[in-house]
Amino acid sequence: MHENEHEMKYSTYIYVWLALVVLTWVTVAVASIDFGNAAVFVALLIAAFKSSLVVAWFMHLKNESATIKWMVATLFIVFAIFIGITFTDYPFR
Amino acid sequence: MPSHTLDDTVQNGESYLDVKGRYTGVFGWIFSVDHKRIGLLYLGSVFVFFTVGILLGLFMRLEQMTMGETLMTATTYNRLFTLHGVIMIFLFIIPGTAGTLGNFFLPIQIGAKDVFFPRLNLLSWWLYIAGAVMALLAIFTGDGMADTGWTFYVPYSTQTGTNVTLALTAAFILGFSSILTGLNFVATIHRMRAPGMNFHRMPLFVWSLYATAWIQVLATPVVGITLVLVILERTLGIGIFNPAMGGDPILYQHLFWIYSHPAVYLMVLPGMGVISEIIPTFCRRTIFGYKAIAWSSVGIAAVGTLVWGHHMYVSGQSSTASIVFSFLTFFVAIPTAIKVFNWVATMYKASIRVEVPFLYALAFLFHFLIGGLTGLMMAAISVDVHVHDTYFVVGHFHYTMFGGSVFALFGALYYWGPKMWGRMYHNKTAIVALVLQLIGFNTLYMTMMYLGYQGMPRRYFDHLPQFHDAHLVATFGSWFLVSGLLLMIGTLLYSVFRGEKAPANPWGGTTLEWQIPTPPPLENFDEIPTITDEPYAHKEEAV
Amino acid sequence: MSNHAATMVAHKHPSDVEGAKIGMWLFLFTEVLLFGGLFIAYAVYRSVYPEAFQTAAANLDTFIGAVNTLFLLTSSLTVVIAIVALQKDKQKMAVWMIWATVLFALGFMVNKYFEWSAKIHHGIYPGSPELLADHSKGEIVFYNLYYTMTGLHGLHVIIGLIVFFFVLYFIKRRPVVTEEMPYEILKNVRGTSRLAVVSEKGEELGTVAQLDDKVELVDIRLTYEPVAEKRDPRNFVKLENAGLYWHLVDVIWIFLFPLFYLIT
Ligand code: HEM
Ligand SMILES: [Cu+2]
């Protein structure tokens, strides 16, 4: 069933894992730097990067069809909309 | 279309109603993974709850017939409208069209033998039953049915002693059932279309189910977790919405409506899909503006996720938010109007064959127009502040959900019933029922809107003297309505068991379900058809 | 087996991997949005109480959080390795890697247990008198969110563990394949037919059963040893889906960690 799919290699995944570990270290390390209000932003940026590594490689989204990629994109757009529009409320109270 | 041979003897497959599987009798139904049987399972269960819901509505109207406490106490009234709302929304209308007719006709209309995950489909019906049983348990255990209204707003829902926790758990499970249906439909539509049926050759009912399915998958989990948060506050004291613990009750409303506004499109989109099937069939010509109607379903679903805050103008959300939501809400009118104009254009100068399903389509248009326009009125903040939480709102949403979606469902049952159970309905009784419904419906809800405009608040068990006459009129209306509904249910039941045998294609429909025998064989098609044309190509035009 | 059996298999398992994947991804979407509601709540309250969130976050143990992050990341790695191993028919390796995943997941839960009990020991749990009396509203919200979100996440870890145990069971057991003969076929052939096993060349290897006209149901069951070349291919799909679920649990933690432990 899956034989015709791309060849999987252990090493690729180990590199990805190494990158994730390094990024975890980075995010802990920069947490002690005072970015002020940008701190959340920096932390989320790193988290977003880490999770895209997991999604693209570990969950092999990068090898999936365009349909599934579009679906994932839709999910994130919808979620961004939910958060974005909620914030037309709270900062303006 | 593969062929236009419409005679009744084309294929010899045994009807799905006669096929014997591993189980027989009731078990042959409740353990069947055939999408058609599951569709009928849904239909049966959904209508049981609909009947209960109707009676609850009738009781509420009877209480309002007089002033003061006559039939029931205020608390009982509160429990009644909560139960009525929960049943009508979660147990009737959300699974009402997608779960029943969607399950039955989606695979057939795209030329497939079943849905993609047949067993998951059965699971979703079982979850529906589990949720329903739990909702019923909530009535008879503890302190009885919740009295919060179907919206379960905090802080009241975290404080009332009534059985909110169980009712919420029921709603959570029902949500999960709805998600599974949606997931299944998306996979089915993407993977199981017959060769040649690209997206732009799908029947419009399928398009509307596709848009609906996405709403089910993407919006339902949000309300799921929201209800869980209320349960957690009631059971473990985790007060995420509790102001005493720094929480914000308005956040509950945001999270609730993030789902529940899209949910109203989840209720009406399949109905619109039905109308898009009925109109070309009885106008005997192809639909006007196919692509516009198809994509406006997606448009409605998309814009529908942006507008939830129009339920919250008086909640205390920021005025910026109210303005943004108001502005966005007006945009929903565009894709909706696109549909209406295209339907009307299809009817224009057509040689229409007037049958009961078509009459229901007209009733849908009439009611939905009124419901939609009053919706636009309330999208304007200034008007909404005036009529918020009055009978105007109650009238409005009954016009859209009931007069719109539910009348479309009724029309669909007359339209597709002959295909589903292979028997015709009795025409005259069907028309009498429709007339009763129309008189009753408009008397009841038009009066409710009038009452609301005069200031009659919703969810009150009693009313002031100046509202009395109108309340009386509304209650009279409800009697006509309920008799029309019961007569219709009787007519349909009679047709299921006693009706005349139906031909394979009584209406001259062009979509795939009309090309197979009546009732359909177990796997729908002997041979998967190859699609070469648009779904509504009528012979007369093709010549 | 007869031609019928072949049709039956083809009919029951339309091996459309893409569709199955769409189903799995959509399921994951619902999980994302389930947490999504909570992330919205977090975002809102953080914007309302920025200082209180920083104070409260400083009281969580970054070290434990970081260790748990590493546990989950590594467990994600062991899952993918298990998947590759199964694909390469290295069943032993796959089983070991799944056990490693289970171990890391348990480690995560043990850590979590100590973390929670320490906090609860200090009187900080939802609705506790200490929390309500000595902490600002913003901090109370923070802890309520902390317990809800990490609790829901922990629940997902536990579900993941159970799923992996099932996968292990499926990989280890002697596979049995059961097919039901569809009734339409059965009703046309029963009466005089018999069910036989036929080799590839068409030689009959033996009669299995006589089908008289009263037979209502035929199940064809095949049991085989899980030797390397003859494993149940469906195990691979099961493991892959379990893996997808597990990675999602990991992704959610990747966000929970900075939001609760780091932004001080
Ligand atoms: C014979 C049919 C029906 C009658 C007589 C009826 C009557 C009523 C009445 C009297 C109320 C309460 C008004 C108030 O005091 O606030 C109500 C509320 C409601 N109805 Fe109906 N109704 C009917 C059918 C339906 C249908 C078909 C639906 C949906 C598809 C529906 C959905 C609702 C909802 C959601 C509420 C609001 C409940 C709440 O306030 O929490 N009703 N209805
Ligand atoms: Cu709305």
PDB file of C-alpha atoms and ligand atoms in Angstrom, chain B residues 257 260-261 264 307-308 310-311, ligand 2:
ATOM      1  CA  TRP B 257     -21.559  32.244  19.043  1.00  0.00           C
ATOM      2  CA  SER B 260     -23.680  28.994  16.969  1.00  0.00           C
ATOM      3  CA  HIS B 261     -23.813  31.661  14.354  1.00  0.00           C
ATOM      4  CA  VAL B 264     -27.525  28.724  11.671  1.00  0.00           C
ATOM      5  CA  VAL B 307     -20.239  37.714  12.146  1.00  0.00           C
ATOM      6  CA  TRP B 308     -20.999  36.014  15.463  1.00  0.00           C
ATOM      7  CA  HIS B 310     -24.212  40.450  16.112  1.00  0.00           C
ATOM      8  CA  HIS B 311     -25.801  38.420  18.913  1.00  0.00           C
TER       9      HIS B 311
HETATM   10 CU    CU D   2     -26.126  35.031  14.073  1.00  0.00          CU
END
